[in-house]
mmCIF file of C-alpha atoms in Angstrom:
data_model
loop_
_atom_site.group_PDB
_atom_site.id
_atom_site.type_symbol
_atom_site.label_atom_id
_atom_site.label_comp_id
_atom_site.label_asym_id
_atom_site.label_seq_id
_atom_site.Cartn_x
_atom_site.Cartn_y
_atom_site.Cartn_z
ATOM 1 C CA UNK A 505 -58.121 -52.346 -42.336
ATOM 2 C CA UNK A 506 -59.811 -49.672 -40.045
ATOM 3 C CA UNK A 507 -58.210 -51.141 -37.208
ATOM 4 C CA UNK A 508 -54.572 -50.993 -38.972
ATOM 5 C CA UNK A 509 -55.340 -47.455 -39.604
ATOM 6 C CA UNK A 510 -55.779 -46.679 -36.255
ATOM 7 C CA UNK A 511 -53.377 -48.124 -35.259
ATOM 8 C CA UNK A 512 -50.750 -46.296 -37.343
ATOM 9 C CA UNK A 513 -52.037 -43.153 -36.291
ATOM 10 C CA UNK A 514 -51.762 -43.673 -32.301
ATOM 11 C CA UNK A 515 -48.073 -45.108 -32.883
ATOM 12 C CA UNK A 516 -47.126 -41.702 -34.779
ATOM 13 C CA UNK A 517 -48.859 -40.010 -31.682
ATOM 14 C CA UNK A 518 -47.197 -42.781 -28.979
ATOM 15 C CA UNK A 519 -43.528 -41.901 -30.814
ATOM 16 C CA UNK A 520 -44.117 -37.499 -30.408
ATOM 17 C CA UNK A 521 -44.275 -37.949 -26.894
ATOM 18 C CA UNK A 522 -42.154 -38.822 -24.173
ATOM 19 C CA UNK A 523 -42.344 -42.478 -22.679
ATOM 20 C CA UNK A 524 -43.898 -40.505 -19.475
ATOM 21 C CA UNK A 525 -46.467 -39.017 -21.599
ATOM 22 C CA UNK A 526 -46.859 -41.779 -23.173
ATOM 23 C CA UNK A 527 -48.198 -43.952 -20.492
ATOM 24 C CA UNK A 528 -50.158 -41.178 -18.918
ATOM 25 C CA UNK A 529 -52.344 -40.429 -22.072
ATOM 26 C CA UNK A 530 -52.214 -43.941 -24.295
ATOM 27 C CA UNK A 531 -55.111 -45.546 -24.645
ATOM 28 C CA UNK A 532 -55.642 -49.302 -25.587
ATOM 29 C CA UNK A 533 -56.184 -49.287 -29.247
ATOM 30 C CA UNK A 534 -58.421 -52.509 -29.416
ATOM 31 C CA UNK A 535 -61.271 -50.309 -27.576
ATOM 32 C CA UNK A 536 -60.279 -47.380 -29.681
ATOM 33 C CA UNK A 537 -61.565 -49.309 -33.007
ATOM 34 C CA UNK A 538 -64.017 -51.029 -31.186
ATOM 35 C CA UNK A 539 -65.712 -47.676 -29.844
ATOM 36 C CA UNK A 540 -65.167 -46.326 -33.522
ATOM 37 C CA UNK A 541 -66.735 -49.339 -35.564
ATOM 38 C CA UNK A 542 -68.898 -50.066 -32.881
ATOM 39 C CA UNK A 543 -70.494 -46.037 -33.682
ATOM 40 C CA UNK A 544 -70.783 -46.619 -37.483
ATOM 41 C CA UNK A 545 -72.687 -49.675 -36.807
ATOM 42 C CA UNK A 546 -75.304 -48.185 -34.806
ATOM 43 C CA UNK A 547 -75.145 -45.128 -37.425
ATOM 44 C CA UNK A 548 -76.136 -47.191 -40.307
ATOM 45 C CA UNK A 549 -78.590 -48.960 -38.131
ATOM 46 C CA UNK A 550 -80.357 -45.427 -36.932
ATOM 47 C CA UNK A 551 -79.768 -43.487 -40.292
ATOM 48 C CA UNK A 552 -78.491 -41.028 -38.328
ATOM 49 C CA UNK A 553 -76.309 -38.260 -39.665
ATOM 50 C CA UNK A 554 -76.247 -36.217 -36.873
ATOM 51 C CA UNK A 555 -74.936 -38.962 -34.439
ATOM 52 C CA UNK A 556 -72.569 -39.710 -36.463
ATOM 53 C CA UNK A 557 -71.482 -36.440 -37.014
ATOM 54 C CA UNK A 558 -71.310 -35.583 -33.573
ATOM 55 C CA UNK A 559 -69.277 -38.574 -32.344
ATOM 56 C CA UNK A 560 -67.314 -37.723 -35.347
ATOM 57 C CA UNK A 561 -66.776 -34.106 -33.799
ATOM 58 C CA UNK A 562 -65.623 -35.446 -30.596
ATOM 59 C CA UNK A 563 -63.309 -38.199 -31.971
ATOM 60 C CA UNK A 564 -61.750 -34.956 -33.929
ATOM 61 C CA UNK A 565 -61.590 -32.361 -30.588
ATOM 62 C CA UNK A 566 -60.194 -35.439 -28.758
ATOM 63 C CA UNK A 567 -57.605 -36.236 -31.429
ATOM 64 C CA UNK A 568 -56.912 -32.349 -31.306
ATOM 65 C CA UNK A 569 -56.809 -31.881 -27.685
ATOM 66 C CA UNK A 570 -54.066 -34.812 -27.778
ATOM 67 C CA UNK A 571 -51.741 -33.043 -30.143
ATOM 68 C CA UNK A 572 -52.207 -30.303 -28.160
ATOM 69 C CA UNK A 573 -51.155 -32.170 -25.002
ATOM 70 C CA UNK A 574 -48.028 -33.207 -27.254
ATOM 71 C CA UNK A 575 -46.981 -29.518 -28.096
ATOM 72 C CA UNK A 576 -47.284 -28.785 -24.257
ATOM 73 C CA UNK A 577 -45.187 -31.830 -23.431
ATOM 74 C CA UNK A 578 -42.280 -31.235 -25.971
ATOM 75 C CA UNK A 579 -41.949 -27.647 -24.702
ATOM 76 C CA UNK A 580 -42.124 -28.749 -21.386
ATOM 77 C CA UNK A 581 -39.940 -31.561 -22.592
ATOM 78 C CA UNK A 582 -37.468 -28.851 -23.859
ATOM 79 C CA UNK A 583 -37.608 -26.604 -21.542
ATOM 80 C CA UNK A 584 -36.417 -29.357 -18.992
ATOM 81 C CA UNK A 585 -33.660 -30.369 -21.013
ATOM 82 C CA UNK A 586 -32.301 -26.607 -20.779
ATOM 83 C CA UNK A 587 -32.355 -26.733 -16.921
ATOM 84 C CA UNK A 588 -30.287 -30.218 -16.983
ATOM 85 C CA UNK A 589 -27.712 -28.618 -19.056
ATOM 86 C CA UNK A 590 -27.086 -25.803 -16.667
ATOM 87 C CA UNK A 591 -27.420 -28.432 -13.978
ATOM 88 C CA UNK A 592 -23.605 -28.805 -13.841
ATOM 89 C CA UNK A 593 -22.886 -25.185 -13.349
ATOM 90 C CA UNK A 594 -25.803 -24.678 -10.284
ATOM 91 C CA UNK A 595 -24.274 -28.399 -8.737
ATOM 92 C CA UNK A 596 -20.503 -26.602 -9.141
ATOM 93 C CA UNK A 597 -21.642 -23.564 -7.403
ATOM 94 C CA UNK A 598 -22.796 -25.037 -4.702
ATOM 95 C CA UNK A 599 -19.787 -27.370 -4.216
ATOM 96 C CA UNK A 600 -17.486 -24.490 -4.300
ATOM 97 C CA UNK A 601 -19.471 -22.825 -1.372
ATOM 98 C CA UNK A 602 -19.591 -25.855 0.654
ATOM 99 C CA UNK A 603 -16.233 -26.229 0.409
ATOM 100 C CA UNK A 604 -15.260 -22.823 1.708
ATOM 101 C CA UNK A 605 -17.395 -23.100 4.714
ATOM 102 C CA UNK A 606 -16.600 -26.222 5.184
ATOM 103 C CA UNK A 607 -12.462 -24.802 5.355
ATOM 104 C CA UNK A 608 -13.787 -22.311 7.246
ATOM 105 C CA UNK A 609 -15.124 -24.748 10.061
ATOM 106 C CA UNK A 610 -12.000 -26.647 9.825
ATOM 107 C CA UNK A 611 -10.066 -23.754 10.533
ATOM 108 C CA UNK A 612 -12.197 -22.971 13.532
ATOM 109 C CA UNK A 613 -11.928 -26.731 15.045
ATOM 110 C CA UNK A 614 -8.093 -26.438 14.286
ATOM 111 C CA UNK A 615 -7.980 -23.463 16.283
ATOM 112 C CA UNK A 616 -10.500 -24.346 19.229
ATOM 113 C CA UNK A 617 -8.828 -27.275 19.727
ATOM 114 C CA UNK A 618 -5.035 -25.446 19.815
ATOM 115 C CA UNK A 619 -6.856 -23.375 22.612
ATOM 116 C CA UNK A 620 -8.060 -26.675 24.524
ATOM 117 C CA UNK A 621 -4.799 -28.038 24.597
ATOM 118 C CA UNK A 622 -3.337 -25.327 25.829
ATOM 119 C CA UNK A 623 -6.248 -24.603 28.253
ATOM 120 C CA UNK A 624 -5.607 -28.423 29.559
ATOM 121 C CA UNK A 625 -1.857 -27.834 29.683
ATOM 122 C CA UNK A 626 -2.036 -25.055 31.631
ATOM 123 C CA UNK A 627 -5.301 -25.464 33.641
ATOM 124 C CA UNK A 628 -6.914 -22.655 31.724
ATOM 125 C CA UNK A 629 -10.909 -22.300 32.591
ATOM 126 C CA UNK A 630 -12.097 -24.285 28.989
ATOM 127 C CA UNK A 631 -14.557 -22.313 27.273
ATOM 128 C CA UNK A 632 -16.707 -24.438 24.550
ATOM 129 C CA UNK A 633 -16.686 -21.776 21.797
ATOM 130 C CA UNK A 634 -13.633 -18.987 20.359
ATOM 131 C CA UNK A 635 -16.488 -16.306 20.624
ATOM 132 C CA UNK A 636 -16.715 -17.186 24.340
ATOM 133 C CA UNK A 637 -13.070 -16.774 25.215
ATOM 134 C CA UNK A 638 -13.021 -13.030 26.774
ATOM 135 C CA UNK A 639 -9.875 -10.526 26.158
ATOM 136 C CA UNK A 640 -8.717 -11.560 29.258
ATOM 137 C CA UNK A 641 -8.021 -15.218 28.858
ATOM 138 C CA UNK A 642 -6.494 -15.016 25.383
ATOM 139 C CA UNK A 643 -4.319 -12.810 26.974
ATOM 140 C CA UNK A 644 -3.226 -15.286 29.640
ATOM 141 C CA UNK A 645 -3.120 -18.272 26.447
ATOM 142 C CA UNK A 646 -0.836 -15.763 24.488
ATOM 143 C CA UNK A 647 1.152 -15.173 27.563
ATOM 144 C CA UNK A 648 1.824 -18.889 28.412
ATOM 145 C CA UNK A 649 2.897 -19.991 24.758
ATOM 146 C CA UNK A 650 5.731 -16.883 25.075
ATOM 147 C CA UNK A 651 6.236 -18.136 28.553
ATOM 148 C CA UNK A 652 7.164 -21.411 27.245
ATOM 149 C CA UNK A 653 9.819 -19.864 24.779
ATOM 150 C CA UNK A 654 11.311 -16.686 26.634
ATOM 151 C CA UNK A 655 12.527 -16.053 29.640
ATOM 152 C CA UNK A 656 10.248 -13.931 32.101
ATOM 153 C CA UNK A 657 11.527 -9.725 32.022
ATOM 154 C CA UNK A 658 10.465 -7.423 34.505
ATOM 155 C CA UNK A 659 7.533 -5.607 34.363
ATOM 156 C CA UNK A 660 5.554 -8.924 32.675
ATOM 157 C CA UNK A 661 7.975 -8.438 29.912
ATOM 158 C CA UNK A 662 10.375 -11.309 28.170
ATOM 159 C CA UNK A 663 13.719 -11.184 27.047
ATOM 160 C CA UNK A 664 13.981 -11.673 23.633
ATOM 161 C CA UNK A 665 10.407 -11.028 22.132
ATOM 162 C CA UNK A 666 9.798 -8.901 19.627
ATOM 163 C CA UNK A 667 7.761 -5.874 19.445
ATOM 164 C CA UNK A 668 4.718 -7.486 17.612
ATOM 165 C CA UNK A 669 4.742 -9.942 20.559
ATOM 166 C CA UNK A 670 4.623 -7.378 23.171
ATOM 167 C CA UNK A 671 1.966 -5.590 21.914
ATOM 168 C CA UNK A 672 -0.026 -9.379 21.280
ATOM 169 C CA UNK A 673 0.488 -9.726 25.397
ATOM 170 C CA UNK A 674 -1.531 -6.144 25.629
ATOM 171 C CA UNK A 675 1.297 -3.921 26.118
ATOM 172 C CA UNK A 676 0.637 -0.399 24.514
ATOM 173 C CA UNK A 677 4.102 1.058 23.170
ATOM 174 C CA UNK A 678 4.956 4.674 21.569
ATOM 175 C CA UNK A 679 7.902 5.649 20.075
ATOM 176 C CA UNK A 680 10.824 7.070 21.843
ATOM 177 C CA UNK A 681 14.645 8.004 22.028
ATOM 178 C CA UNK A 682 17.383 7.284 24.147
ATOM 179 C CA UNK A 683 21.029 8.327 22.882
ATOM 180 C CA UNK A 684 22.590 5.742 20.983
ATOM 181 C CA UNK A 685 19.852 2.883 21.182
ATOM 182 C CA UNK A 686 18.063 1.780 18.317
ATOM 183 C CA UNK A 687 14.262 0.683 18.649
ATOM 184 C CA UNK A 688 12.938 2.203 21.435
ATOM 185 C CA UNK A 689 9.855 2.521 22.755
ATOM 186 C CA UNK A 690 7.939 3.481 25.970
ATOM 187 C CA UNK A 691 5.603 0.955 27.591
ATOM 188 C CA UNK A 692 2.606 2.854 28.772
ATOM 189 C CA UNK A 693 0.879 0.039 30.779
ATOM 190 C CA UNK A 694 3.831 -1.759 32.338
ATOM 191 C CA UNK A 695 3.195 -4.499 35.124
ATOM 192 C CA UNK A 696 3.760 -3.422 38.870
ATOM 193 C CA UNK A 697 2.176 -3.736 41.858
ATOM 194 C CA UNK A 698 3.949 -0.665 43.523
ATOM 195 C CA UNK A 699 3.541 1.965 40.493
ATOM 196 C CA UNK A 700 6.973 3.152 41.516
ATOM 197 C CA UNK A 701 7.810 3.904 38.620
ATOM 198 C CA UNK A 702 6.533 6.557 36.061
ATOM 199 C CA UNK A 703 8.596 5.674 33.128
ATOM 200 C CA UNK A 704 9.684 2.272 31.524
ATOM 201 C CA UNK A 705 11.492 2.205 28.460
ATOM 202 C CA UNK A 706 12.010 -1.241 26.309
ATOM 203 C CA UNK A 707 14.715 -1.617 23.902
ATOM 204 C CA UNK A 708 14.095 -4.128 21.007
ATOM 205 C CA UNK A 709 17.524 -3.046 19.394
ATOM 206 C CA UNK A 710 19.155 -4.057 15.742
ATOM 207 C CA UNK A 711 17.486 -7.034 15.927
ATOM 208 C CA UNK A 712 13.996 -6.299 17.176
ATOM 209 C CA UNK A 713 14.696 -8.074 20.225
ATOM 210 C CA UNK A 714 13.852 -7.132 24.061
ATOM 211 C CA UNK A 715 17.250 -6.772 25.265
ATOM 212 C CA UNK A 716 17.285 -3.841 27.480
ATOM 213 C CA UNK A 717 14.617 -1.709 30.023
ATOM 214 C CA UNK A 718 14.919 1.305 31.621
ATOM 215 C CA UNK A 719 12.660 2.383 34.322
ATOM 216 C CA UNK A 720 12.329 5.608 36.572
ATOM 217 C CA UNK A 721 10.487 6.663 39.487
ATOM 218 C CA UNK A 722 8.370 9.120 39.647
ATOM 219 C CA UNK A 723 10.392 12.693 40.536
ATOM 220 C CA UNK A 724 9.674 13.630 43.614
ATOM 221 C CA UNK A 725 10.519 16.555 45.919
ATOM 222 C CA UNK A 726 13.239 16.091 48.259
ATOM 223 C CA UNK A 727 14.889 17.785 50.879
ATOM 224 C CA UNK A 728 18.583 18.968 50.754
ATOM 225 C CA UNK A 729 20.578 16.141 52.178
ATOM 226 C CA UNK A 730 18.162 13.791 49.627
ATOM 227 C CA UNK A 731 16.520 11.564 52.098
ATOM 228 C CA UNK A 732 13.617 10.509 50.400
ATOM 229 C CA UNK A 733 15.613 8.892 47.441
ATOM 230 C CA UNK A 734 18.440 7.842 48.969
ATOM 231 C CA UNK A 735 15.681 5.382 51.214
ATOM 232 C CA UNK A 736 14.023 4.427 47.856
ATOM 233 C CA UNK A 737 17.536 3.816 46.631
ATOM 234 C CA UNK A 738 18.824 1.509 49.694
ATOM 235 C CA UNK A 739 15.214 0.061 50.039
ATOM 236 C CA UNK A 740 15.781 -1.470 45.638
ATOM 237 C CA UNK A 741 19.183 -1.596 46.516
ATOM 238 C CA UNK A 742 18.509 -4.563 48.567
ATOM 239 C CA UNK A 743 15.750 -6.501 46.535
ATOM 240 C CA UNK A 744 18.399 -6.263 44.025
ATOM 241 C CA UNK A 745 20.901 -7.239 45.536
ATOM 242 C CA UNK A 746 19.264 -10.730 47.189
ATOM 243 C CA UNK A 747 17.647 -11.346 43.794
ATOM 244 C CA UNK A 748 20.828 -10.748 41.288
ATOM 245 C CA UNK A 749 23.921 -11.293 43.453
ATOM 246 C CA UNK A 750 27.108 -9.671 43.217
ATOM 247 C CA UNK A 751 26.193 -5.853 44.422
ATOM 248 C CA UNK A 752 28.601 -3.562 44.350
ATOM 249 C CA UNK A 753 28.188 0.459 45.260
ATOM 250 C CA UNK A 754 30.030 3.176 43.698
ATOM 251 C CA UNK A 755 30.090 6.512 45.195
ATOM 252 C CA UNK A 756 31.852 9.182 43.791
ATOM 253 C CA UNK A 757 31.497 12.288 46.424
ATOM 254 C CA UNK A 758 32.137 16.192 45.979
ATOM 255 C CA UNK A 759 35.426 16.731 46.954
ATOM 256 C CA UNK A 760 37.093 19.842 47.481
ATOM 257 C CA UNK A 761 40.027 21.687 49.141
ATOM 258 C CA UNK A 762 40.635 24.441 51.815
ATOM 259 C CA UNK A 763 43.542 26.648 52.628
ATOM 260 C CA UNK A 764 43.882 27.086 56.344
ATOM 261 C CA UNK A 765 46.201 29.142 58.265
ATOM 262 C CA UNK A 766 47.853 27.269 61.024
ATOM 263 C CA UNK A 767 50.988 27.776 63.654
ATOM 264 C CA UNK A 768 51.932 31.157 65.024
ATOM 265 C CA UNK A 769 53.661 31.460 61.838
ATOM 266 C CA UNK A 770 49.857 31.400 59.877
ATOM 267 C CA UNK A 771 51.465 28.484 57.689
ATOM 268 C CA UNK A 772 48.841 27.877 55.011
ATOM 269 C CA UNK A 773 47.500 24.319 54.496
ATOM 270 C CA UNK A 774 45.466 22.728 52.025
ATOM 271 C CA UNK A 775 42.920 20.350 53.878
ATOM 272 C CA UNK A 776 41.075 18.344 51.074
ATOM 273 C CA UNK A 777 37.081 17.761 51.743
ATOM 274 C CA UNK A 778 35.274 15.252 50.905
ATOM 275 C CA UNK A 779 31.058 15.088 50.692
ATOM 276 C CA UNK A 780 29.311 11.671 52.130
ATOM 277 C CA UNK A 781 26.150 10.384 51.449
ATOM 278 C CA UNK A 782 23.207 12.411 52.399
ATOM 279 C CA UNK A 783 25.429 15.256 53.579
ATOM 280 C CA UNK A 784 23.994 19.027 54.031
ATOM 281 C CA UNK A 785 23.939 19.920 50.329
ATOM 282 C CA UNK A 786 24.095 16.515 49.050
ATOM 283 C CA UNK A 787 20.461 17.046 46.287
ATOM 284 C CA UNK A 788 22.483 19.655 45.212
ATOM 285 C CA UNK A 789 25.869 18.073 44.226
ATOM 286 C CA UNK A 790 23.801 15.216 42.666
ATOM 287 C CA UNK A 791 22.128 18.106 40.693
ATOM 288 C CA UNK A 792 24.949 19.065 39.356
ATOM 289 C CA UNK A 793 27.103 16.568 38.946
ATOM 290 C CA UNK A 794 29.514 17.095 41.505
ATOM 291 C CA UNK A 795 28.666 13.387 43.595
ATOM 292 C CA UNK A 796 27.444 10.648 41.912
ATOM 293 C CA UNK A 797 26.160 7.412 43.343
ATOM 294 C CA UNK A 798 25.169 3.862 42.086
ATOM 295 C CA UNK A 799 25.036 0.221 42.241
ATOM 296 C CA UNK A 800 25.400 -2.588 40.013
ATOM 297 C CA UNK A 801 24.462 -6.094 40.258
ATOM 298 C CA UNK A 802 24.860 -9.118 37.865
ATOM 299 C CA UNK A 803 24.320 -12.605 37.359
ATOM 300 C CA UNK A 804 25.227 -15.213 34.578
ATOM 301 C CA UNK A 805 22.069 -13.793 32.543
ATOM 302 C CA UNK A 806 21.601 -10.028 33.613
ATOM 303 C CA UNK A 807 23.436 -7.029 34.119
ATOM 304 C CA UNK A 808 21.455 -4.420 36.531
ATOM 305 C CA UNK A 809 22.420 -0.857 37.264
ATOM 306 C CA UNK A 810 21.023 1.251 40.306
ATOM 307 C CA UNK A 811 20.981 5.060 39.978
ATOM 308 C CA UNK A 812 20.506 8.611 41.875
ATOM 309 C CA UNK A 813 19.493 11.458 39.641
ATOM 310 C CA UNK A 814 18.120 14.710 40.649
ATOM 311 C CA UNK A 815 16.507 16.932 37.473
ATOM 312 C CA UNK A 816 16.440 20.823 37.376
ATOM 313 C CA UNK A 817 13.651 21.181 39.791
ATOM 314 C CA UNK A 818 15.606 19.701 42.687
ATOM 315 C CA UNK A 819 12.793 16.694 42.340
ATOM 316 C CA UNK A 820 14.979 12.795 43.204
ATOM 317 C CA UNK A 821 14.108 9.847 41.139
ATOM 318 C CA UNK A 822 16.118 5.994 41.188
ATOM 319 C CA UNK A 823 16.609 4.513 37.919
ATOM 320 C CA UNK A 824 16.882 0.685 37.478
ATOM 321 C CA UNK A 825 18.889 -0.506 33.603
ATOM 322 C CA UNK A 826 18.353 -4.694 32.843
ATOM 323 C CA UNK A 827 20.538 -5.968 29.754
ATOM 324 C CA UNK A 828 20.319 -9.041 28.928
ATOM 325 C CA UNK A 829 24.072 -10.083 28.622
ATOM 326 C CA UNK A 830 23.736 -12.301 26.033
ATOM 327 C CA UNK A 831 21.363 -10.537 23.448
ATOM 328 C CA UNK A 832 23.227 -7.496 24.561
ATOM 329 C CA UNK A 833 26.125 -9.272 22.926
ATOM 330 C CA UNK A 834 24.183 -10.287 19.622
ATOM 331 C CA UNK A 835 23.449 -6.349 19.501
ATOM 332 C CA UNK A 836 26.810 -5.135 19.956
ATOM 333 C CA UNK A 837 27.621 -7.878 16.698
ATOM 334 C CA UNK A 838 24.907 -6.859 14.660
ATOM 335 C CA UNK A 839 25.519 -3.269 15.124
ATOM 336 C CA UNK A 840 29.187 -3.972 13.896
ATOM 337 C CA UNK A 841 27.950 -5.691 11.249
ATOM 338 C CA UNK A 842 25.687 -3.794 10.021
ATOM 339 C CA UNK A 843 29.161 -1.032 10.414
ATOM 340 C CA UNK A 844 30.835 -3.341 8.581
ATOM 341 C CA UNK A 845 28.440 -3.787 5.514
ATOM 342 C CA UNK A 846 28.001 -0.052 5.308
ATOM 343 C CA UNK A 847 31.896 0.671 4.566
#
């Protein structure tokens, strides 16, 4: 009946606790009874009260202690099941952040491996990461990929890019005006191995498309008949010409007229004068207007113009105009349209 007891009272216990517990502090309940009958025995035997009150004392403090052990276990036990249900929201954090780095090293192979390609297409030095790829070399990728879609301008330009793209390929460009162009701006760091020239204009137009430049040599002081820019002039004159084709010079020269008395009669006459090139006051009739010289030159794709100027300082400068004939076209629509849809 003892024994029954017992074991009654370490099931309630076994069922508190968690199957872990369980095993860890169980005992075996045939040496439980044993122990406990085996005690009384050996009580009755002795007569003594005290020994059986002390094992008594230590059955109760372990009995005790093992309740205790249960409390500590089912908060423990609790406690744990409150971290498994926020398990899910920890486990989705983390997910979430692996996938955006992970993205974020996908984009980075995507774009390394753009670079290679285009490094191995165009027998670019390969670099092995994007942090090691210096200004200069994403300069020369950049320029390569708009190589492969425009058609090479002068001064490293291309025909057709936009402005956004010119200032990807390291151009600097500020604002500027030139009567009755739209979308002009000057190029502060063009390409030239000369420097002749101080200013160079490019005209995105209507469509925010390179379709025109304008460049001009630095002024310069010059003596009266102009020699220094009329060499400059002949010296572009012929690049030009063997480069684009079909040159042709126009000179318009001072002309005036003079009343002469001739014959023993003194007849008047009117003798008409006409200046040439690089005469005695030649700087001067450019200055003013009176002579005017140029050249043009064209192909199937450009249009080129050659100029003489003099400014108010008596300083000479040559001035070089590309248009591209075809977008120069598209402009000359779009500005009509654009006309058109205002009316």
């Amino acid at each position: 009946m003892k024994k029954i007891i017992y074991t009654a009272i370490i099931s309630v216990l076994a069922l508190s606790t968690s199957p872990a517990m369980a095993q860890q502090d169980m005992f075996d309940i045939d040496e439980l009874t044993d122990y406990i009958e085996g005690n009384e025995e050996k009580s009755l035997k002795k007569n003594a009260d005290n020994a059986v009150t002390t094992e008594t004392d230590k059955k109760a403090d372990y009995i005790g202690k093992y309740f205790d052990d249960m409390e500590t276990a089912q908060k423990a036990q609790n406690e744990a099941r409150v971290l498994l249900e926020q398990k899910p929201n920890v486990i989705s954090l983390q997910d979430s952040q692996k996938r955006l780095i992970k993205e974020g090293d996908d984009k980075r192979k995507l774009l390394l491996q753009e670079i290679k390609q285009i490094q191995e297409e165009h027998q670019v030095e390969q670099t092995t990461s994007e942090e090691e790829i210096t200004p200069e070399e994403k300069n020369k990728i950049i320029t390569q990929k708009i190589n492969e879609e425009y058609q090479e301008a002068p001064f490293g330009l291309f025909w057709g890019i936009n402005k956004e793209q010119t200032e990807q390929l390291g151009f600097i460009l500020k604002s500027a005006e030139r009567k009755d162009y739209t979308n002009v701006y000057l190029v502060s760091n063009p390409k030239q191995k000369s420097n002749t020239f101080s200013v160079v204009t490019a005209i995105f137009g209507e469509q925010n498309k390179l379709w025109c430049i304008y460049a001009q040599s630095t002024p310069q002081k010059d003596t009266p008949q102009a020699t220094n820019v009329i060499d400059l002039y002949k010296k572009y004159y012929t690049a030009l010409a063997k480069k684009y084709g079909n040159a042709q010079q126009y000179f318009t020269p001072y002309t005036y007229t003079e009343e002469i008395m001739e014959g023993e009669e003194q007849e008047a006459q009117t003798i008409t004068h006409s200046g040439e090139i690089g005469n005695d006051n030649f700087l001067k009739e450019l200055e003013e207007g009176l002579a005017t010289l140029y050249a043009t030159f064209e192909n199937k794709e450009l249009g080129i113009t050659l100029g003489i100027s003099v400014d108010g300082d008596d300083q000479s400068y040559i001035s070089v105009d590309y248009k591209n004939l075809k977008m120069m076209k598209e402009e000359q629509q779009t500005k009509l349209n654009n006309l058109i849809g205002d009316i």
